[in-house]
Amino acid sequence: EAANQIKNPQICGSFLRWSEDRQLVVELLKTQVSSLGGDPEINGTVLASVHRLFTNLREVLNSGDTAVINAVECGEDRIKCKYEEALKDPDIFSPSRRSIERAFVSVLTGHDQARALKHSVHA
């Protein structure tokens, strides 16, 4: 959604790449959940959080590129924190831990890029 609203084509491209990367992460985690016999659907709590994030994003979309960038970076912060919490959980064992660690590399990269982008527009 942010990529569709941002006016700067370079930033739009970054958002689209991050979105594609997130889809790969989701597929990786869904595969891991399935291999453990679970149902990889999004639960209510996660779905509610995602809905709130997109609702907040929708509110700032009409406020210009800087507001959109700030909202995306805020969302990246939240995602990063959730992965950090998961990696601290002593009950998560290999190969699930390895899947989360691989996904976290992507999340951390996206977070760092979003943070750098945010700082570049505020400089």
PDB file of C-alpha atoms in Angstrom:
ATOM      1  CA  GLU A   1       0.000   0.000   0.000  1.00  0.00           C
ATOM      2  CA  ALA A   2       2.833   2.383   0.848  1.00  0.00           C
ATOM      3  CA  ALA A   3       4.501   1.679  -2.516  1.00  0.00           C
ATOM      4  CA  ASN A   4       1.274   2.604  -4.294  1.00  0.00           C
ATOM      5  CA  GLN A   5       1.064   5.937  -2.498  1.00  0.00           C
ATOM      6  CA  ILE A   6       4.666   7.133  -2.415  1.00  0.00           C
ATOM      7  CA  LYS A   7       5.577   9.675  -5.070  1.00  0.00           C
ATOM      8  CA  ASN A   8       9.334   9.018  -5.215  1.00  0.00           C
ATOM      9  CA  PRO A   9       9.966   6.171  -7.700  1.00  0.00           C
ATOM     10  CA  GLN A  10      13.178   5.004  -5.990  1.00  0.00           C
ATOM     11  CA  ILE A  11      11.446   4.722  -2.626  1.00  0.00           C
ATOM     12  CA  CYS A  12       8.496   3.021  -4.308  1.00  0.00           C
ATOM     13  CA  GLY A  13      10.904   0.443  -5.716  1.00  0.00           C
ATOM     14  CA  SER A  14      12.382  -0.156  -2.264  1.00  0.00           C
ATOM     15  CA  PHE A  15       8.936  -0.679  -0.760  1.00  0.00           C
ATOM     16  CA  LEU A  16       8.027  -3.139  -3.515  1.00  0.00           C
ATOM     17  CA  ARG A  17      11.250  -5.103  -2.978  1.00  0.00           C
ATOM     18  CA  TRP A  18      10.614  -5.220   0.782  1.00  0.00           C
ATOM     19  CA  SER A  19       7.080  -6.437   0.152  1.00  0.00           C
ATOM     20  CA  GLU A  20       8.317  -9.212  -2.133  1.00  0.00           C
ATOM     21  CA  ASP A  21      10.945 -10.183   0.416  1.00  0.00           C
ATOM     22  CA  ARG A  22       8.323 -10.308   3.174  1.00  0.00           C
ATOM     23  CA  GLN A  23       6.238 -12.660   1.036  1.00  0.00           C
ATOM     24  CA  LEU A  24       9.230 -14.998   0.793  1.00  0.00           C
ATOM     25  CA  VAL A  25       9.639 -14.833   4.576  1.00  0.00           C
ATOM     26  CA  VAL A  26       5.970 -15.655   5.073  1.00  0.00           C
ATOM     27  CA  GLU A  27       6.263 -18.637   2.742  1.00  0.00           C
ATOM     28  CA  LEU A  28       9.349 -19.880   4.601  1.00  0.00           C
ATOM     29  CA  LEU A  29       7.560 -19.708   7.942  1.00  0.00           C
ATOM     30  CA  LYS A  30       4.354 -21.237   6.560  1.00  0.00           C
ATOM     31  CA  THR A  31       6.385 -24.143   5.212  1.00  0.00           C
ATOM     32  CA  GLN A  32       7.987 -24.659   8.619  1.00  0.00           C
ATOM     33  CA  VAL A  33       4.623 -24.572  10.398  1.00  0.00           C
ATOM     34  CA  SER A  34       3.200 -27.083   7.914  1.00  0.00           C
ATOM     35  CA  SER A  35       6.198 -29.398   8.319  1.00  0.00           C
ATOM     36  CA  LEU A  36       5.453 -29.507  12.040  1.00  0.00           C
ATOM     37  CA  GLY A  37       1.837 -30.453  11.379  1.00  0.00           C
ATOM     38  CA  GLY A  38       0.448 -27.002  12.128  1.00  0.00           C
ATOM     39  CA  ASP A  39      -1.960 -24.804  10.253  1.00  0.00           C
ATOM     40  CA  PRO A  40      -0.042 -21.766   8.945  1.00  0.00           C
ATOM     41  CA  GLU A  41      -2.977 -19.398   8.971  1.00  0.00           C
ATOM     42  CA  ILE A  42      -2.703 -16.012  10.637  1.00  0.00           C
ATOM     43  CA  ASN A  43      -4.295 -16.015  14.078  1.00  0.00           C
ATOM     44  CA  GLY A  44      -6.630 -13.308  15.343  1.00  0.00           C
ATOM     45  CA  THR A  45      -4.016 -11.413  17.328  1.00  0.00           C
ATOM     46  CA  VAL A  46      -1.596 -11.168  14.429  1.00  0.00           C
ATOM     47  CA  LEU A  47      -4.395 -10.311  12.017  1.00  0.00           C
ATOM     48  CA  ALA A  48      -5.633  -7.568  14.355  1.00  0.00           C
ATOM     49  CA  SER A  49      -2.111  -6.118  14.614  1.00  0.00           C
ATOM     50  CA  VAL A  50      -1.699  -6.122  10.844  1.00  0.00           C
ATOM     51  CA  HIS A  51      -5.102  -4.490  10.433  1.00  0.00           C
ATOM     52  CA  ARG A  52      -4.178  -1.730  12.906  1.00  0.00           C
ATOM     53  CA  LEU A  53      -0.884  -1.145  11.111  1.00  0.00           C
ATOM     54  CA  PHE A  54      -2.606  -0.774   7.733  1.00  0.00           C
ATOM     55  CA  THR A  55      -5.318   1.421   9.220  1.00  0.00           C
ATOM     56  CA  ASN A  56      -2.645   3.721  10.637  1.00  0.00           C
ATOM     57  CA  LEU A  57      -0.784   3.652   7.336  1.00  0.00           C
ATOM     58  CA  ARG A  58      -3.931   4.541   5.419  1.00  0.00           C
ATOM     59  CA  GLU A  59      -4.406   7.579   7.676  1.00  0.00           C
ATOM     60  CA  VAL A  60      -0.964   8.956   6.840  1.00  0.00           C
ATOM     61  CA  LEU A  61      -0.979   8.166   3.130  1.00  0.00           C
ATOM     62  CA  ASN A  62      -2.499  11.520   2.314  1.00  0.00           C
ATOM     63  CA  SER A  63       0.116  13.305   4.412  1.00  0.00           C
ATOM     64  CA  GLY A  64       2.987  12.971   1.933  1.00  0.00           C
ATOM     65  CA  ASP A  65       6.027  10.801   1.436  1.00  0.00           C
ATOM     66  CA  THR A  66       7.668  11.633   4.772  1.00  0.00           C
ATOM     67  CA  ALA A  67       4.621  10.493   6.728  1.00  0.00           C
ATOM     68  CA  VAL A  68       4.447   7.258   4.734  1.00  0.00           C
ATOM     69  CA  ILE A  69       8.159   6.610   5.300  1.00  0.00           C
ATOM     70  CA  ASN A  70       7.718   7.241   9.044  1.00  0.00           C
ATOM     71  CA  ALA A  71       4.791   4.823   9.190  1.00  0.00           C
ATOM     72  CA  VAL A  72       6.696   2.121   7.306  1.00  0.00           C
ATOM     73  CA  GLU A  73       9.716   2.516   9.582  1.00  0.00           C
ATOM     74  CA  CYS A  74       7.457   2.267  12.639  1.00  0.00           C
ATOM     75  CA  GLY A  75       5.986  -0.956  11.268  1.00  0.00           C
ATOM     76  CA  GLU A  76       9.473  -2.317  10.639  1.00  0.00           C
ATOM     77  CA  ASP A  77      10.361  -1.560  14.269  1.00  0.00           C
ATOM     78  CA  ARG A  78       7.364  -3.568  15.450  1.00  0.00           C
ATOM     79  CA  ILE A  79       8.187  -6.524  13.214  1.00  0.00           C
ATOM     80  CA  LYS A  80      11.822  -6.506  14.351  1.00  0.00           C
ATOM     81  CA  CYS A  81      10.766  -6.535  18.014  1.00  0.00           C
ATOM     82  CA  LYS A  82       8.446  -9.509  17.450  1.00  0.00           C
ATOM     83  CA  TYR A  83      11.239 -11.525  15.873  1.00  0.00           C
ATOM     84  CA  GLU A  84      13.623 -10.602  18.675  1.00  0.00           C
ATOM     85  CA  GLU A  85      11.043 -11.813  21.201  1.00  0.00           C
ATOM     86  CA  ALA A  86      10.616 -15.083  19.303  1.00  0.00           C
ATOM     87  CA  LEU A  87      14.357 -15.671  19.184  1.00  0.00           C
ATOM     88  CA  LYS A  88      14.581 -15.220  22.969  1.00  0.00           C
ATOM     89  CA  ASP A  89      12.013 -17.981  23.523  1.00  0.00           C
ATOM     90  CA  PRO A  90      13.895 -20.981  24.956  1.00  0.00           C
ATOM     91  CA  ASP A  91      11.145 -23.367  23.839  1.00  0.00           C
ATOM     92  CA  ILE A  92      11.815 -22.834  20.126  1.00  0.00           C
ATOM     93  CA  PHE A  93      14.167 -25.512  18.847  1.00  0.00           C
ATOM     94  CA  SER A  94      15.841 -26.294  15.524  1.00  0.00           C
ATOM     95  CA  PRO A  95      14.789 -26.374  12.717  1.00  0.00           C
ATOM     96  CA  SER A  96      12.111 -23.847  13.719  1.00  0.00           C
ATOM     97  CA  ARG A  97      14.730 -21.583  15.273  1.00  0.00           C
ATOM     98  CA  ARG A  98      16.770 -21.707  12.049  1.00  0.00           C
ATOM     99  CA  SER A  99      13.690 -20.721  10.028  1.00  0.00           C
ATOM    100  CA  ILE A 100      13.027 -17.791  12.333  1.00  0.00           C
ATOM    101  CA  GLU A 101      16.692 -16.772  12.200  1.00  0.00           C
ATOM    102  CA  ARG A 102      16.665 -16.850   8.370  1.00  0.00           C
ATOM    103  CA  ALA A 103      13.483 -14.781   8.327  1.00  0.00           C
ATOM    104  CA  PHE A 104      14.957 -12.375  10.867  1.00  0.00           C
ATOM    105  CA  VAL A 105      17.888 -11.614   8.550  1.00  0.00           C
ATOM    106  CA  SER A 106      15.388 -10.314   6.017  1.00  0.00           C
ATOM    107  CA  VAL A 107      13.426  -8.417   8.660  1.00  0.00           C
ATOM    108  CA  LEU A 108      16.561  -6.839  10.086  1.00  0.00           C
ATOM    109  CA  THR A 109      17.749  -5.789   6.637  1.00  0.00           C
ATOM    110  CA  GLY A 110      14.377  -4.217   5.845  1.00  0.00           C
ATOM    111  CA  HIS A 111      14.295  -2.505   9.233  1.00  0.00           C
ATOM    112  CA  ASP A 112      17.778  -1.046   8.781  1.00  0.00           C
ATOM    113  CA  GLN A 113      16.955   0.159   5.272  1.00  0.00           C
ATOM    114  CA  ALA A 114      13.701   1.758   6.460  1.00  0.00           C
ATOM    115  CA  ARG A 115      15.509   3.447   9.348  1.00  0.00           C
ATOM    116  CA  ALA A 116      18.188   4.781   6.982  1.00  0.00           C
ATOM    117  CA  LEU A 117      15.495   6.025   4.611  1.00  0.00           C
ATOM    118  CA  LYS A 118      13.669   7.754   7.454  1.00  0.00           C
ATOM    119  CA  HIS A 119      16.858   9.464   8.615  1.00  0.00           C
ATOM    120  CA  SER A 120      17.698  10.539   5.071  1.00  0.00           C
ATOM    121  CA  VAL A 121      14.390  12.376   4.650  1.00  0.00           C
ATOM    122  CA  HIS A 122      14.757  14.021   8.055  1.00  0.00           C
ATOM    123  CA  ALA A 123      18.360  15.144   7.457  1.00  0.00           C
TER     124      ALA A 123
END
